[in-house]
CSV table of C-alpha atoms in Angstrom, one decimal:
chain,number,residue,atom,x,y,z
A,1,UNK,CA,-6.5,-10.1,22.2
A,2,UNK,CA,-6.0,-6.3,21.9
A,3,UNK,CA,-3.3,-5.7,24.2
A,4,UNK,CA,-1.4,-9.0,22.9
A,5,UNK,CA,-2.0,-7.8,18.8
A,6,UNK,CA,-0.9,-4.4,19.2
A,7,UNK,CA,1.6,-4.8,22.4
A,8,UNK,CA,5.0,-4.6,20.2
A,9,UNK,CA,3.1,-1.1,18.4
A,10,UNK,CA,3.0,0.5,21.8
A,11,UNK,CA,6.6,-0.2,22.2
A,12,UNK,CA,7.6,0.8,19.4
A,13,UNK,CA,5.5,4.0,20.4
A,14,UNK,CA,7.3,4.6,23.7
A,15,UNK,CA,11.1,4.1,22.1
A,16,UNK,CA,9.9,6.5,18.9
A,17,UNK,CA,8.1,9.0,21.3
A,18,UNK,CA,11.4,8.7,23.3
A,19,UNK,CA,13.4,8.8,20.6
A,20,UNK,CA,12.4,11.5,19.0
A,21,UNK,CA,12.5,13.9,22.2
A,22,UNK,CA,16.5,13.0,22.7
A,23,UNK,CA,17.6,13.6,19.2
A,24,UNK,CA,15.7,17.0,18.5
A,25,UNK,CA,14.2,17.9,22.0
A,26,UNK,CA,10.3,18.4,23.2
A,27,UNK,CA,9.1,19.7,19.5
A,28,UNK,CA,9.8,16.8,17.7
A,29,UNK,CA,7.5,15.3,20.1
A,30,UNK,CA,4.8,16.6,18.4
A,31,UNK,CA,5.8,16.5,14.8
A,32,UNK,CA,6.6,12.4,15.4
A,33,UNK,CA,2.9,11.7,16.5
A,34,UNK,CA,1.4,14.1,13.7
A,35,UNK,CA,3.6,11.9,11.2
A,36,UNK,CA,2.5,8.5,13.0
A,37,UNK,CA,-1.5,9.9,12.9
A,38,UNK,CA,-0.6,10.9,9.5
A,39,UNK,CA,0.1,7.6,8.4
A,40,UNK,CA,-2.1,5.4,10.0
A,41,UNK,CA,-4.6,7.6,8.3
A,42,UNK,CA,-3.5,7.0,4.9
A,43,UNK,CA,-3.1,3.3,5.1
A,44,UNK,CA,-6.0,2.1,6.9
A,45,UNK,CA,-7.2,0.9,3.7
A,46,UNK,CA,-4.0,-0.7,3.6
A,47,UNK,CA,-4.4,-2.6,6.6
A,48,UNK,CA,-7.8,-3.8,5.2
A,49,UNK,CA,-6.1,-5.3,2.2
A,50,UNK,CA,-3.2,-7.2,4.1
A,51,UNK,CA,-5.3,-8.7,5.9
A,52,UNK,CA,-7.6,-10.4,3.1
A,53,UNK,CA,-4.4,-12.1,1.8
A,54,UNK,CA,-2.7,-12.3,5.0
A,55,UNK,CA,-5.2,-14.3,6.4
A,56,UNK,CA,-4.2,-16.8,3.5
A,57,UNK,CA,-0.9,-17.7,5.1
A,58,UNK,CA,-0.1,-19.8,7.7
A,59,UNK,CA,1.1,-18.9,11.3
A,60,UNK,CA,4.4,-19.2,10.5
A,61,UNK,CA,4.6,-16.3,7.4
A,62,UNK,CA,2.1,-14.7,9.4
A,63,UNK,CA,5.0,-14.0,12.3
A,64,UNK,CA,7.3,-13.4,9.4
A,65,UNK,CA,5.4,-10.8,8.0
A,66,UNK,CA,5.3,-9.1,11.7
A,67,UNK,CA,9.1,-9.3,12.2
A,68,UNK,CA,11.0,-9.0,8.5
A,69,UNK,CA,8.0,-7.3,7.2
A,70,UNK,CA,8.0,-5.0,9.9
A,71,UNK,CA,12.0,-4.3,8.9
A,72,UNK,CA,11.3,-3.9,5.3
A,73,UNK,CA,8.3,-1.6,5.9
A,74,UNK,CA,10.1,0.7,8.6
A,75,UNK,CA,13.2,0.9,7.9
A,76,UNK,CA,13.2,-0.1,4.2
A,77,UNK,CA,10.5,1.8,2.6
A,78,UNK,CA,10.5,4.6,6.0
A,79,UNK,CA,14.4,5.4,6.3
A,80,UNK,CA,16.2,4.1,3.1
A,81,UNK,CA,14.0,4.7,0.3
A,82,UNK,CA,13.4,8.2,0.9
A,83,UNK,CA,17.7,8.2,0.3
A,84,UNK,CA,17.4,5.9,-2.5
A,85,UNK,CA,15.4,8.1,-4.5
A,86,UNK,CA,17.8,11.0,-3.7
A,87,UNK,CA,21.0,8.5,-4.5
A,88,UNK,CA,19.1,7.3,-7.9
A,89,UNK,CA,18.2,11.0,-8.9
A,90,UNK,CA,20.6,12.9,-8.4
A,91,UNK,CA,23.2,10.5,-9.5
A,92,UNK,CA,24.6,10.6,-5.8
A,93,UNK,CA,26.3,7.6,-3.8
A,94,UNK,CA,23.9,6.2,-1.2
A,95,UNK,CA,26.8,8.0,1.4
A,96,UNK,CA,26.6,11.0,-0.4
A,97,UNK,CA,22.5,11.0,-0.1
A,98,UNK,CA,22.3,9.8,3.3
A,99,UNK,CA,25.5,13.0,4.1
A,100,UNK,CA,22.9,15.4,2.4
A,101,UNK,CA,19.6,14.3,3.9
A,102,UNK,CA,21.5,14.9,7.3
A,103,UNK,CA,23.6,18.2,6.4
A,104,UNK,CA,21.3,20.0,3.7
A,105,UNK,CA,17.9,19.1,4.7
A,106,UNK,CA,16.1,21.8,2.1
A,107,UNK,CA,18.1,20.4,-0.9
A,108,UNK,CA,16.8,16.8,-0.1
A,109,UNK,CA,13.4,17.4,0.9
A,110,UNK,CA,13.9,19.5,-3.0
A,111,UNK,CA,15.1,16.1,-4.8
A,112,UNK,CA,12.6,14.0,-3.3
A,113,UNK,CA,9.9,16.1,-4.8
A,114,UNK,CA,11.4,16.2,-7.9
A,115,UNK,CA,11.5,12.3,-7.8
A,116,UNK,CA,7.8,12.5,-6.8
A,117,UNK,CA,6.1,12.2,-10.5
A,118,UNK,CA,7.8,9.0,-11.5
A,119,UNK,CA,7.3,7.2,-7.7
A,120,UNK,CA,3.9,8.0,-8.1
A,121,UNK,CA,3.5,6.5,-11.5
A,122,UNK,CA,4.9,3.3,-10.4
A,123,UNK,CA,2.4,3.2,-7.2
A,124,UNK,CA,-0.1,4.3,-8.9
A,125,UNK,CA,-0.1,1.4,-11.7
A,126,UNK,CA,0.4,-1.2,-9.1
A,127,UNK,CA,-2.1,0.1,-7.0
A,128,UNK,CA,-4.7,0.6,-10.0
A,129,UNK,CA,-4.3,-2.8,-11.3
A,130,UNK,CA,-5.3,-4.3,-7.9
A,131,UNK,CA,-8.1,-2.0,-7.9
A,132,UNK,CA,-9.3,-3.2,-11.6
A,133,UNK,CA,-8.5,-6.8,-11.0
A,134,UNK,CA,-11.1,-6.8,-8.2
A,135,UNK,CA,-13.6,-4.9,-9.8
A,136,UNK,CA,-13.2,-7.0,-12.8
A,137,UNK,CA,-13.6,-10.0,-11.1
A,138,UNK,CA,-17.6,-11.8,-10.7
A,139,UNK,CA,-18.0,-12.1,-7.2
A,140,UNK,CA,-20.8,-13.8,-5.1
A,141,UNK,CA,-20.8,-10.8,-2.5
A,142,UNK,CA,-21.2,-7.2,-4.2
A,143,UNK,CA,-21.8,-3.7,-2.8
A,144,UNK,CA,-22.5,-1.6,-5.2
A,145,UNK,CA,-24.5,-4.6,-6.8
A,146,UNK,CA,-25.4,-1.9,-10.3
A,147,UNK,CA,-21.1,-0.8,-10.7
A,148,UNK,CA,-20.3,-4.3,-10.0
A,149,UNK,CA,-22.3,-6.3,-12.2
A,150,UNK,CA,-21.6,-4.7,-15.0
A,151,UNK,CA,-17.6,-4.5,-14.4
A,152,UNK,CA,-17.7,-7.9,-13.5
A,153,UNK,CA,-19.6,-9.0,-17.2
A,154,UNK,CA,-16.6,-6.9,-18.9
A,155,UNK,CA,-13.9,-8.7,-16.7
A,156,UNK,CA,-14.8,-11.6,-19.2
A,157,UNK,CA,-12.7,-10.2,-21.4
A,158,UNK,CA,-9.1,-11.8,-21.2
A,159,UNK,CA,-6.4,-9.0,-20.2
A,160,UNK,CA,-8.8,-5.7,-19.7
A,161,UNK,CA,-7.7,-4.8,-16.4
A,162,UNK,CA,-3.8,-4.5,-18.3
A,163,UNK,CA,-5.2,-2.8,-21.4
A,164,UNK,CA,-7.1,-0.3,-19.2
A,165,UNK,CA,-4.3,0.4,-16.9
A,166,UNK,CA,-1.9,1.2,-19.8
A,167,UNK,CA,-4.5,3.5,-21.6
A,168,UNK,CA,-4.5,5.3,-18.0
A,169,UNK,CA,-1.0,5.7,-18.2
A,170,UNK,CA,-0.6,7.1,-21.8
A,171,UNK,CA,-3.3,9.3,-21.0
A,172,UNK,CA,-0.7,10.2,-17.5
A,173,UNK,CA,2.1,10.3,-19.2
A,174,UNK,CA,1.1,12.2,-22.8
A,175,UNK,CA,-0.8,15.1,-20.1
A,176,UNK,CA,2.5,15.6,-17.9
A,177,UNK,CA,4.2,15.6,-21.3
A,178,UNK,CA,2.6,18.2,-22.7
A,179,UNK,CA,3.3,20.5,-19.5
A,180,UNK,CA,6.9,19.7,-19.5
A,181,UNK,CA,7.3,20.8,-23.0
A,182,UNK,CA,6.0,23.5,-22.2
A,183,UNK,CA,9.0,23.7,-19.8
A,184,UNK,CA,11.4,22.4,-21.7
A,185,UNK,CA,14.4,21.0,-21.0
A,186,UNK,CA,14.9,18.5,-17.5
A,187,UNK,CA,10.9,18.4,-17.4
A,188,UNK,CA,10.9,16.9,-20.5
A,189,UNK,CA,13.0,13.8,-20.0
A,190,UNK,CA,10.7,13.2,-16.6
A,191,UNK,CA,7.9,13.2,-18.7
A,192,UNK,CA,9.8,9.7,-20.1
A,193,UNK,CA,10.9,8.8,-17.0
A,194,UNK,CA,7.0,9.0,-15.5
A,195,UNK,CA,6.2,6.5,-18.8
A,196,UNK,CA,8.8,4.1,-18.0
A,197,UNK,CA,8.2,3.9,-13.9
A,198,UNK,CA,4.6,3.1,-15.4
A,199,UNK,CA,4.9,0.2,-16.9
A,200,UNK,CA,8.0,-0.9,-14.3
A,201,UNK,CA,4.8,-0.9,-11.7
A,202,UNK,CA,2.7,-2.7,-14.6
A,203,UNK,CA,5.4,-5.5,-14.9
A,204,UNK,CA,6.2,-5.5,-11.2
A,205,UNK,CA,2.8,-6.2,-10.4
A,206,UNK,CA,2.1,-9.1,-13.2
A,207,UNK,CA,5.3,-10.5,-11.6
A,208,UNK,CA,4.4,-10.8,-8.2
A,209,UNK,CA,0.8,-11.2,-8.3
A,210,UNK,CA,1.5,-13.9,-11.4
A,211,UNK,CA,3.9,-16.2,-9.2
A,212,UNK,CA,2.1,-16.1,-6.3
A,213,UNK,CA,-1.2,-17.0,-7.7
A,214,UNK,CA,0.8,-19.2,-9.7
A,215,UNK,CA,2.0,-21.2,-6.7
A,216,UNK,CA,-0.9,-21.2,-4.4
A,217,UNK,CA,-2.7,-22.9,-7.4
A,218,UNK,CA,0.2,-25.5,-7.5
A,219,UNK,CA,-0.5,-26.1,-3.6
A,220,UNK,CA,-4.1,-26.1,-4.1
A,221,UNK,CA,-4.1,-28.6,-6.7
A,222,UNK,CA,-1.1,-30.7,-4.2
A,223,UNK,CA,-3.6,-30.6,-1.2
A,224,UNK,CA,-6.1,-31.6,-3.7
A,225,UNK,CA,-5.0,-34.7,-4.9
A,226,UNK,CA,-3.0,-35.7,-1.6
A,227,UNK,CA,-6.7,-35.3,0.5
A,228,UNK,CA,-9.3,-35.0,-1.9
A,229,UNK,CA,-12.1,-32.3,-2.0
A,230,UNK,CA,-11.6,-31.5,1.6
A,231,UNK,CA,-7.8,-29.8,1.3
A,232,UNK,CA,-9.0,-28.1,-1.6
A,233,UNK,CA,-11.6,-26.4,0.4
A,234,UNK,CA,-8.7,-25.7,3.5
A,235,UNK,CA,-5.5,-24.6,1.3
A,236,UNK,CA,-6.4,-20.8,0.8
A,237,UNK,CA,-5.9,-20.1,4.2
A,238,UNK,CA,-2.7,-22.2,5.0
A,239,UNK,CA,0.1,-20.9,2.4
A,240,UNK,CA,3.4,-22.1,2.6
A,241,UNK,CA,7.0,-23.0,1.2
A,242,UNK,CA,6.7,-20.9,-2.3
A,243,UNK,CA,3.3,-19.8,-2.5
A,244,UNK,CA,3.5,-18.5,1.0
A,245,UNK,CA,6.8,-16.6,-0.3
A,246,UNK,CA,5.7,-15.0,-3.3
A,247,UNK,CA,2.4,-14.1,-1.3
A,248,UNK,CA,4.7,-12.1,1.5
A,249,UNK,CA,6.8,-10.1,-1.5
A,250,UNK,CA,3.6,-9.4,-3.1
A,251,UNK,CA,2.7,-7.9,0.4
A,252,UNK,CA,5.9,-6.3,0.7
A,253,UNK,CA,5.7,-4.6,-2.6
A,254,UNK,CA,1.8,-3.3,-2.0
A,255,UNK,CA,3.0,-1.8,1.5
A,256,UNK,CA,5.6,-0.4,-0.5
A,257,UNK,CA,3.1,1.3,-2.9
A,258,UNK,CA,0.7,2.4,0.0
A,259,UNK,CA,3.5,3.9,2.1
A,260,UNK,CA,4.9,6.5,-1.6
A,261,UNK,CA,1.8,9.3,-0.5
A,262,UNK,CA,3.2,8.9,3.4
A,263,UNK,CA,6.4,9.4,2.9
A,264,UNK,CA,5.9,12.4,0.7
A,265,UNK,CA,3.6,14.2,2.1
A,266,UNK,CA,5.7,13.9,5.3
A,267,UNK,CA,7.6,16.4,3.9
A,268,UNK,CA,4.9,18.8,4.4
A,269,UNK,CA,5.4,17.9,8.5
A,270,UNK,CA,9.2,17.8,8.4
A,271,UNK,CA,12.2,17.4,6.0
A,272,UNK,CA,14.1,15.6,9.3
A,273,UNK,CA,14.9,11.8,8.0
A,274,UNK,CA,15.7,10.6,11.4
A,275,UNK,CA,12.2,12.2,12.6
A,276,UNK,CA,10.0,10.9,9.6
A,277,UNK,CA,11.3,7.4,9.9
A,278,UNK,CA,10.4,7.6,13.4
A,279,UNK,CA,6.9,9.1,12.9
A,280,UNK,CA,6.6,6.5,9.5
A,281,UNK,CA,7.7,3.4,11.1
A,282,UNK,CA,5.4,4.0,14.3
A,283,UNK,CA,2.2,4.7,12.4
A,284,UNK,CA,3.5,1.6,10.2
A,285,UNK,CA,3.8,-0.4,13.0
A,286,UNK,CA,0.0,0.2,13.8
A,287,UNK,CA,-0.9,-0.7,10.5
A,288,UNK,CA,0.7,-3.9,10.6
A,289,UNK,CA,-0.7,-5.0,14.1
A,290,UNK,CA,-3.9,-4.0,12.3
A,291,UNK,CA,-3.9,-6.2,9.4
A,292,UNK,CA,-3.3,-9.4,12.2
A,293,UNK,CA,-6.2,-8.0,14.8
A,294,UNK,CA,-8.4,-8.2,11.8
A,295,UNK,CA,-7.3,-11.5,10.2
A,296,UNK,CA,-7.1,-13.5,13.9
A,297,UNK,CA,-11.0,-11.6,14.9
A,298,UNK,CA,-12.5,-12.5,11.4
A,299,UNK,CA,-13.2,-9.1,10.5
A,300,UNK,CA,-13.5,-9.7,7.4
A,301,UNK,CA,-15.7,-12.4,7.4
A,302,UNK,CA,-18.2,-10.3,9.7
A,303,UNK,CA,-18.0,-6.9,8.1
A,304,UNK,CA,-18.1,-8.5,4.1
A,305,UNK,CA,-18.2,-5.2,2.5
A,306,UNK,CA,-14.8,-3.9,4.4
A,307,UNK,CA,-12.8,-5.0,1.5
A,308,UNK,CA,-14.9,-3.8,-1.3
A,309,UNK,CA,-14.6,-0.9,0.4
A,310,UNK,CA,-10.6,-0.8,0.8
A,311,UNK,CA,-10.7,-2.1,-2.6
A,312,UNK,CA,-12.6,1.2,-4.1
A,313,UNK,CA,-9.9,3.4,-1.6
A,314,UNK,CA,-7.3,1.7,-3.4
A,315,UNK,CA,-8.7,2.8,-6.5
A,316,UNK,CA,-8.7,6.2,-5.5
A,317,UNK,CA,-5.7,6.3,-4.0
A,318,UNK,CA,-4.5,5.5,-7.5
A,319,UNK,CA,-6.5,8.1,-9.2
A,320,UNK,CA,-4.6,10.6,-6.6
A,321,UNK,CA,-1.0,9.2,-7.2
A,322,UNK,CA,-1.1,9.7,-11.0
A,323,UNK,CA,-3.1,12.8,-10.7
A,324,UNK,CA,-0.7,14.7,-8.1
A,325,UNK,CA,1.8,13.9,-11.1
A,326,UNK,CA,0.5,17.3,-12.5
A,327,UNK,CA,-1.2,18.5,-9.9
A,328,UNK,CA,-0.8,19.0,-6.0
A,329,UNK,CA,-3.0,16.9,-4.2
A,330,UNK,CA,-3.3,17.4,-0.4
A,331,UNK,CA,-3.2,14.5,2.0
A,332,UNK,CA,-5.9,15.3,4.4
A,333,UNK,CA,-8.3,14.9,1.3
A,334,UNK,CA,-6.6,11.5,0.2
A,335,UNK,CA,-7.0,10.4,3.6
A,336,UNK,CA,-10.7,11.7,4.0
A,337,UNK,CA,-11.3,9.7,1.0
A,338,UNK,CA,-10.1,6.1,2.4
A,339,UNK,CA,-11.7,7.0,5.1
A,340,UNK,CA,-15.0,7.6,3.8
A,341,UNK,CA,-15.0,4.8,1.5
A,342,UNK,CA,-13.8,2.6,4.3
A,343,UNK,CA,-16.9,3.8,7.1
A,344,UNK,CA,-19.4,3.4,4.4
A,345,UNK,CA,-18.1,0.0,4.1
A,346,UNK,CA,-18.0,-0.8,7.4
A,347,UNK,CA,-21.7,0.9,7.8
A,348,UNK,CA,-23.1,-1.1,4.8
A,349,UNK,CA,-22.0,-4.3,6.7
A,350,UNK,CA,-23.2,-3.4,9.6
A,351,UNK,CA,-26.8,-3.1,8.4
A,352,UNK,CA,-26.9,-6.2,6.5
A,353,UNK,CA,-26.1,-8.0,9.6
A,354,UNK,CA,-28.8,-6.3,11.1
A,355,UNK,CA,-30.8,-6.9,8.0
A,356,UNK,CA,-29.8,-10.7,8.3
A,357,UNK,CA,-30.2,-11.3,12.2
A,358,UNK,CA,-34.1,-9.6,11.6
C-alpha cells in the first residue's frame, strides 16, 4: 500500500532531484530538498484536511484530484502564481513577469514580498472561516471537550463564524492601516488592497463551500429517495457529477490557501523560480499522496482527534497569515505549531484507543 500510494511522489522526487542538479549544478541539490522538507512541513495539516473531504468522493474524483489536482497544485499555485502576483502588482504582462523572475531575480523576489500582505489576507480569511465553521459546529466526538462545548452552544447562532471573521479582518485591516499611514503614500493604498483581498477570501469561500454543500445535499436527498434510509447513510462517501465537482474546486482552492506561507517563505531558501517550483511541487506531491494513504488506510476513522487537531493548525495558520501582515513571522515556528497541534492529536487518539481496548 505504501509503495503503490506514494510511488508517483518518489518519481517525481528522482526527476526534481535530477532536475534541479542539470539546471543549476550540485547546490541546488540541496536547496530543492530543503524547499520539499520545507513544505511538507507546513502542510501536513493540509494533508489531514484533504483527506476528511476527499474521502467523500468517489474513486473516480479521487484519481482526478491526483492527476489535475496535482497540475493545479504544482504548477499552478508552485510555478505560475508566484508570476501572477508579480504580473498583477506591478502592472506587468505575464511575459514581462515570467522575463523578470528569470533575468532580475532580487527585483521579483522584492515584488512578491510586497504582494505578501494582501495574499495573506485572502488565505488567511479562507483559512479562518474553515477553522470557525468547525469549531462552531456541535459535534458528537470532541477534544478539547471544555473549548468545544461552549463554541459549539454559540455556533447556534445563524452566521457567527462570517460575523467573527469579518470583525478579525477590520481589526487586520484598520492595524496595518494605521502603520501605513504612518508611511504614507503606496503603503496606504495596500492597507485597502489588504481589506478588499479579505473579503475576496470571505466570498470565495461562501462560494465554494456553499455549492458544494449545496449539491452533496441535493445527492443526498436523490440517493435518499431513489433507496430509502440506506443511500442516505452511503452518499457522503461516494460524491459525484456536481457535488463531486464543486467538492474538488473547494479542495483546489484550500490547497491554494495552504501552499501562500510555502511559497513565500521559499524565498527565504531561494529567489530561483525554476528551483522553488521544483522544491514546491515535490514536497506538494508528498502531501497529496498523503491525503490518499490516509483516506484508503482509515486514518481518520482510527486516530478521531487527527482532524480536530488539523482543524486547530488551520486556525493558527490563520492567525499567522494575517498577523505576518504587520509583522514577520518565521516559518520554522508556523511549522512547529502544525506540528505540535497535529502530534498531540495524534497522541490524544492514541490513548483513547488504548483507553477503549482496556
Amino acid at each position: 500500500m505504501l509503495w503503490k500510494t506514494f510511488r508517483w511522489a518518489f518519481a517525481v522526487t528522482a526527476v526534481g532531484l535530477v532536475g534541479g542538479v542539470l539546471y543549476d549544478g550540485w547546490a541546488a541539490l540541496g536547496i530543492v530538498a530543503i524547499l520539499a522538507v520545507l513544505e511538507i512541513s507546513l502542510s501536513f495539516d493540509n494533508a489531514v484536511i484533504n483527506a476528511g473531504i476527499l474521502k467523500k468522493l468517489n474513486a473516480f474524483w479521487q484519481r482526478i484530484f491526483l492527476t489535475v489536482g496535482i497540475l493545479i497544485a504544482v504548477f499552478g499555485m508552485r510555478l505560475l502564481f508566484p508570476v501572477v502576483i508579480v504580473s498583477v502588482s506591478a502592472r506587468l504582462a505575464p511575459q514581462e513577469a515570467v522575463h523578470l523572475a528569470l533575468t532580475d531575480k532580487e527585483r521579483y523576489q522584492e515584488l512578491v514580498t510586497d504582494a505578501h500582505p494582501s495574499i495573506a489576507a485572502f488565505g488567511g480569511m479562507f483559512l479562518l472561516m474553515i477553522f470557525l465553521d468547525f469549531v462552531l459546529e456541535d459535534r458528537e466526538t470532541k477534544w478539547l471537550g471544555r473549548v468545544e462545548r461552549p463554541l459549539a452552544r454559540l455556533g447556534r447562532i445563524d452566521m457567527l463564524s462570517v460575523c467573527v471573521a469579518l470583525v478579525v479582518l477590520l481589526v487586520t485591516s484598520m492595524t496595518f492601516a494605521t502603520q501605513a499611514h504612518q508611511h504614507g503614500g503606496h503603503h496606504a493604498d495596500k492597507a485597502q488592497t489588504v481589506l478588499v483581498s479579505g473579503v475576496a477570501g470571505l466570498v470565495t469561500y461562501l462560494v465554494v463551500h456553499g455549492l458544494s454543500g449545496f449539491f452533496e445535499a441535493r445527492l443526498a436527498g436523490e440517493r435518499s429517495g431513489e433507496e430509502g434510509g440506506e443511500a442516505s447513510g452511503r452518499s457522503g462517501v461516494a460524491l459525484a457529477g456536481r457535488a463531486a465537482l464543486f467538492t474538488f474546486l473547494y479542495l483546489e482552492v484550500l490547497d491554494a490557501s495552504f501552499s501562500f506561507d510555502g511559497v513565500i517563505g521559499a524565498f527565504a531558501v531561494t529567489n530561483d523560480i525554476v528551483l522553488m517550483a521544483l522544491g514546491l511541487g515535490i514536497g506538494a506531491m508528498y502531501v497529496r499522496s498523503l491525503t490518499v494513504y490516509l483516506v484508503r488506510q482509515g486514518t481518520l476513522d482510527d486516530y478521531v482527534y487527527l482532524e480536530h487537531g488539523a482543524h486547530y493548525a488551520i486556525g493558527a495558520l490563520a492567525a499567522v497569515l494575517l498577523v505576518s501582515i504587520r509583522y514577520e513571522v518565521n516559518d520554522i515556528v508556523t511549522g512547529l505549531i502544525g506540528v505540535t497541534l497535529i502530534g498531540a492529536a495524534f497522541w490524544s487518539s492514541v490513548h483513547l484507543n488504548r483507553a477503549t481496548a482496556g
